[in-house]
Coordinates of C-alpha atoms in Angstrom, one line a residue:
M1 CA 114.7 28.1 66.8
R2 CA 116.7 30.0 64.2
S3 CA 116.5 33.3 62.4
A4 CA 116.8 33.2 58.6
G5 CA 118.1 36.8 58.4
C6 CA 121.6 38.0 57.8
G7 CA 122.5 37.4 61.5
L8 CA 120.8 38.4 64.7
R9 CA 120.4 42.1 65.4
R10 CA 120.5 43.7 68.8
P11 CA 117.1 43.2 70.5
K12 CA 114.8 46.2 70.4
R13 CA 114.3 48.3 73.5
L14 CA 110.9 48.1 75.0
P15 CA 109.4 51.5 74.1
G16 CA 109.2 54.0 76.9
S17 CA 111.9 52.4 79.0
P18 CA 115.7 52.8 79.2
S19 CA 116.3 49.2 78.3
V20 CA 114.8 45.8 78.4
G21 CA 117.2 44.8 81.2
N22 CA 116.3 47.9 83.3
T23 CA 112.6 47.3 82.8
L24 CA 112.9 43.7 84.1
Q25 CA 114.7 45.0 87.2
T26 CA 112.3 47.8 88.0
A27 CA 108.9 46.4 87.0
P28 CA 107.0 43.2 88.0
A29 CA 107.3 40.4 85.5
S30 CA 103.7 40.6 84.5
A31 CA 104.0 44.3 83.7
V32 CA 106.7 43.5 81.2
W33 CA 105.6 40.3 79.6
E34 CA 102.0 41.4 79.2
H35 CA 103.4 43.6 76.4
V36 CA 105.3 40.8 74.6
Y37 CA 103.6 38.4 72.2
I38 CA 104.5 35.5 70.0
S39 CA 102.7 34.9 66.8
Y40 CA 102.8 31.3 65.6
F41 CA 102.3 30.8 61.9
D42 CA 101.7 28.0 59.4
E43 CA 100.6 27.9 55.8
S44 CA 98.2 25.8 53.8
G45 CA 98.0 25.5 50.1
Y46 CA 101.5 26.1 49.1
T47 CA 103.8 23.4 47.5
G48 CA 105.4 25.6 44.9
R49 CA 104.3 27.1 41.5
N50 CA 103.5 23.7 40.0
G51 CA 100.7 23.2 42.5
W52 CA 98.9 26.6 42.1
A53 CA 96.2 25.3 39.7
E54 CA 95.3 22.5 42.0
Q55 CA 95.5 24.3 45.3
R56 CA 94.0 27.6 44.2
V57 CA 94.6 29.5 47.4
L58 CA 97.5 30.0 49.8
I59 CA 96.5 30.8 53.4
L60 CA 99.0 31.8 56.1
G61 CA 97.4 31.6 59.5
G62 CA 98.8 32.8 62.8
V63 CA 97.8 32.7 66.5
L64 CA 98.8 35.7 68.5
V65 CA 99.7 34.7 72.0
N66 CA 100.6 36.9 74.9
T67 CA 103.8 35.6 76.5
Y68 CA 102.4 36.1 80.0
R69 CA 99.6 33.7 79.2
A70 CA 101.7 31.4 77.0
P71 CA 102.7 28.9 79.6
K72 CA 99.1 28.3 80.5
T73 CA 98.1 28.1 76.8
R74 CA 100.8 25.5 76.1
R75 CA 99.8 23.4 79.1
E76 CA 96.1 23.5 78.0
W77 CA 97.1 22.7 74.4
R78 CA 98.9 19.5 75.6
T79 CA 95.9 18.6 77.6
L80 CA 93.7 19.1 74.6
L81 CA 96.0 17.1 72.4
D82 CA 95.7 14.2 74.9
E83 CA 91.9 14.5 74.7
L84 CA 92.0 14.5 70.9
A85 CA 94.2 11.4 71.0
D86 CA 91.5 9.7 73.1
I87 CA 88.9 10.6 70.4
A88 CA 91.3 9.4 67.6
G89 CA 92.0 6.2 69.5
A90 CA 95.7 6.6 68.6
P91 CA 98.8 8.4 69.9
L92 CA 98.8 12.0 68.7
D93 CA 102.1 13.8 69.1
E94 CA 101.3 16.4 66.5
L95 CA 98.0 17.8 65.1
K96 CA 97.6 18.3 61.4
G97 CA 94.5 20.0 60.3
R98 CA 94.3 18.2 57.0
E99 CA 94.6 14.8 58.6
L100 CA 91.9 15.6 61.1
F101 CA 89.5 16.9 58.4
R102 CA 90.2 14.2 55.9
G103 CA 90.5 11.2 58.2
D104 CA 94.1 10.5 57.4
G105 CA 97.1 9.6 59.6
A106 CA 96.2 9.1 63.3
W107 CA 92.5 9.8 62.3
R108 CA 92.3 7.1 59.7
A109 CA 90.1 4.8 61.8
C110 CA 88.0 7.6 63.1
G111 CA 84.5 8.2 61.7
H112 CA 83.0 11.6 60.7
E113 CA 81.1 12.1 64.0
A114 CA 84.2 11.6 66.1
R115 CA 86.3 14.0 63.9
A116 CA 83.5 16.5 64.1
E117 CA 83.6 16.3 67.9
A118 CA 87.4 16.9 67.8
R119 CA 86.9 20.0 65.5
T120 CA 84.4 21.3 67.9
Q121 CA 86.7 20.9 70.9
L122 CA 89.4 22.7 69.0
L123 CA 87.1 25.6 68.1
D124 CA 85.8 25.8 71.7
W125 CA 89.4 25.9 73.0
L126 CA 90.2 28.8 70.6
D127 CA 87.1 30.7 71.8
D128 CA 88.0 30.1 75.4
R129 CA 91.6 31.2 75.0
G130 CA 90.6 34.4 73.1
H131 CA 93.8 34.7 71.1
K132 CA 93.6 36.8 68.0
L133 CA 94.1 35.2 64.6
V134 CA 96.4 36.8 62.0
V135 CA 95.4 35.5 58.5
S136 CA 96.7 36.5 55.1
G137 CA 95.8 34.8 51.8
V138 CA 96.7 34.8 48.1
Q139 CA 94.3 33.4 45.5
Y140 CA 96.6 32.3 42.7
D141 CA 94.3 33.1 39.8
R142 CA 94.1 36.8 41.0
I143 CA 97.9 37.4 41.0
D144 CA 98.4 38.3 37.3
A145 CA 95.6 40.8 37.2
A146 CA 97.1 42.7 40.1
A147 CA 100.6 42.9 38.7
E148 CA 100.6 46.7 38.1
V149 CA 99.1 47.5 41.5
C150 CA 102.4 46.9 43.4
P151 CA 105.1 45.5 41.0
P152 CA 107.7 44.9 43.8
A153 CA 105.2 42.7 45.7
H154 CA 104.1 41.0 42.5
E155 CA 107.6 39.8 41.9
L156 CA 107.8 38.0 45.2
N157 CA 106.9 34.4 46.0
P158 CA 103.2 34.3 47.3
Y159 CA 104.4 32.7 50.5
V160 CA 106.7 35.6 51.2
V161 CA 104.0 38.1 50.2
A162 CA 101.6 36.6 52.8
G163 CA 104.4 36.5 55.4
V164 CA 105.1 40.2 55.0
H165 CA 101.4 41.0 55.0
A166 CA 100.9 39.1 58.2
A167 CA 103.8 40.9 59.9
L168 CA 102.5 44.3 58.8
M169 CA 99.1 43.5 60.2
I170 CA 100.6 42.9 63.5
Q171 CA 102.7 46.1 63.3
R172 CA 99.5 48.1 62.6
S173 CA 97.4 46.4 65.3
Q174 CA 100.1 46.3 68.0
H175 CA 101.7 49.8 67.7
S176 CA 100.4 53.4 67.5
P177 CA 102.4 56.5 68.2
R178 CA 99.2 58.0 69.8
D179 CA 98.6 55.1 72.2
Q180 CA 101.1 54.7 75.0
E181 CA 100.0 51.2 75.8
L182 CA 100.3 50.0 72.2
N183 CA 103.8 51.6 72.1
K184 CA 105.0 49.1 74.6
K185 CA 104.0 46.0 72.7
L186 CA 106.5 43.7 70.9
T187 CA 105.8 40.6 68.9
L188 CA 108.2 37.7 68.0
L189 CA 107.2 36.0 64.7
M190 CA 107.5 32.2 64.7
Y191 CA 106.9 30.5 61.4
D192 CA 106.8 26.8 60.6
R193 CA 109.8 25.8 58.6
Q194 CA 109.8 26.4 54.9
D195 CA 112.3 26.2 52.0
R196 CA 115.4 27.9 53.2
R197 CA 115.4 30.4 50.3
L198 CA 111.9 31.5 51.2
E199 CA 112.8 31.8 54.9
H200 CA 115.8 34.0 54.1
R201 CA 113.8 36.2 51.7
L202 CA 111.0 36.8 54.2
A203 CA 113.4 37.4 57.1
R204 CA 115.4 40.0 55.1
L205 CA 112.3 41.9 54.1
L206 CA 111.1 42.1 57.7
A207 CA 114.6 43.0 59.1
D208 CA 114.9 45.9 56.5
P209 CA 111.4 46.6 55.2
P210 CA 111.2 48.3 51.8
E211 CA 109.3 51.5 51.1
W212 CA 106.2 49.8 49.8
A213 CA 105.9 47.8 53.1
M214 CA 106.4 50.9 55.2
A215 CA 103.6 52.6 53.3
F216 CA 101.3 49.9 54.6
V217 CA 102.0 51.0 58.2
H218 CA 102.0 54.8 57.3
G219 CA 101.4 56.9 60.4
R220 CA 102.2 54.0 62.8
C221 CA 106.0 54.3 62.5
T222 CA 108.6 55.8 60.3
E223 CA 111.2 54.4 57.9
D224 CA 113.9 55.1 60.5
D225 CA 111.9 53.0 63.1
G226 CA 111.6 50.0 60.8
L227 CA 108.9 47.8 62.4
P228 CA 109.1 48.7 66.1
A229 CA 106.4 46.2 67.1
I230 CA 108.3 43.3 65.6
L231 CA 111.1 41.8 67.5
D232 CA 114.1 41.6 65.1
T233 CA 112.8 39.6 62.1
A234 CA 111.1 36.2 61.2
Y235 CA 112.1 33.1 63.1
F236 CA 111.4 29.5 62.0
A237 CA 110.9 26.3 64.0
D238 CA 109.6 22.8 63.7
S239 CA 105.9 22.5 64.7
K240 CA 106.7 19.6 67.1
Q241 CA 109.1 21.9 69.0
A242 CA 107.0 25.1 68.8
E243 CA 103.7 23.3 69.5
L244 CA 101.3 26.2 69.0
I245 CA 102.3 26.2 65.3
Q246 CA 99.9 23.2 65.2
V247 CA 97.0 25.5 66.1
A248 CA 98.0 27.7 63.2
D249 CA 98.1 24.6 61.0
F250 CA 94.5 23.8 61.9
V251 CA 93.3 27.4 61.3
S252 CA 95.1 27.8 58.0
Y253 CA 93.9 24.5 56.6
M254 CA 90.3 25.1 57.4
I255 CA 90.3 28.6 56.0
Q256 CA 92.2 27.4 52.9
R257 CA 89.6 24.8 52.2
K258 CA 86.8 27.3 52.6
A259 CA 88.5 29.8 50.3
S260 CA 89.2 27.1 47.7
L261 CA 85.6 26.0 47.5
D262 CA 84.6 29.7 47.2
S263 CA 87.0 30.0 44.2
G264 CA 85.3 27.0 42.4
A265 CA 87.1 24.0 43.7
P266 CA 84.8 20.9 43.8
P267 CA 83.9 19.7 47.3
S268 CA 85.4 16.4 48.4
F269 CA 82.1 15.3 49.9
D270 CA 78.5 16.6 49.9
A271 CA 78.5 18.1 53.4
E272 CA 81.9 19.8 53.1
P273 CA 80.7 23.3 52.1
D274 CA 78.3 23.4 55.1
I275 CA 80.9 22.1 57.5
L276 CA 83.5 24.7 56.4
A277 CA 81.0 27.5 56.5
D278 CA 80.2 26.6 60.2
V279 CA 84.0 26.5 61.0
W280 CA 84.5 29.8 59.3
N281 CA 81.7 31.4 61.3
R282 CA 83.5 30.3 64.4
L283 CA 86.9 31.6 63.3
R284 CA 86.2 34.9 61.7
P285 CA 85.3 36.8 64.9
L286 CA 88.8 36.1 66.1
L287 CA 90.6 37.7 63.1
I288 CA 92.5 41.0 63.5
D289 CA 90.2 43.8 62.4
R290 CA 89.9 44.6 58.7
R291 CA 91.3 48.1 59.1
H292 CA 94.6 46.5 59.9
R293 CA 94.4 43.9 57.1
F294 CA 93.6 46.2 54.3
P295 CA 94.1 49.7 55.6
R296 CA 92.9 52.8 53.8
G297 CA 96.0 54.9 53.1
G298 CA 98.1 51.8 53.3
G299 CA 99.7 52.4 49.9
D300 CA 100.0 50.1 46.9
F301 CA 100.7 47.0 49.0
S302 CA 97.4 47.3 50.8
R303 CA 95.6 47.6 47.5
Y304 CA 97.6 44.7 46.1
M305 CA 96.7 42.4 49.0
E306 CA 93.0 43.3 48.7
A307 CA 93.2 42.5 45.0
V308 CA 94.9 39.1 45.4
S309 CA 93.3 37.9 48.6
P310 CA 90.4 35.4 48.5
P311 CA 86.9 37.0 48.9
A312 CA 86.5 35.2 52.3
L313 CA 89.1 37.6 53.7
T314 CA 88.2 40.8 51.8
Q315 CA 84.4 40.6 52.3
L316 CA 84.4 40.7 56.1

């Protein structure tokens, strides 16, 4: 695991306590770690500017996992991966949402009914675990029309825009100066690896958020605070090492395909729109509330994200 920032900063103090070290010494482990989260992110629909016309939509999906529950979640994920390998009839050391849906890779010899069973097991597992989903999106053909809404954000790479938006959603949903319990929450952001330049750009923006980003979380923290619910900045890891990134991969791919069809992309097979609609109906109740995704009073960046996001995310 590595940070793509300008070096590691001193870890933030758990709000309301003298120090993280003192908290660990004076409180039960569960009392501390119930307030600490990891959000595992992966994207779908981004291979650089040359692919925008073909891909239509970028989705960055994240799974927000409480660290106290994380060991059980990881154990259950490995068990589920073994069960999915039995369905695929092949070793499965990593899940890729596209391969499962398309019947590629380890799923190449698997028929539609078997892959549908695997999707259902995945969706059931997400329901049972109850982890919130953090999802940001950019529809490429909406970017130019929104240029004047928030010019600094418009100048950024869409992946970086979605990464900042996702982090700000977590800041809003996990921190409030009026809620003592929310004040204690911290989240570590774990993204699947990307181009190093994009990693560094995203990490710098989160370590030292600009004015337009702070406006998005207005009333939840001050510019002097930075993003107090975010632990340091963005971190990046391989999805085989941080396994729950694979869950984010499945989520982001399924939503990306749904949003792409909504934007006019032709379906790959006749039943695809109905299948994706069913999957979306299972996923959307798990999303962070809309008031944290496109907050009123969230400044130009909130309006920009509402303008460039695919309708699937704005019409909830």
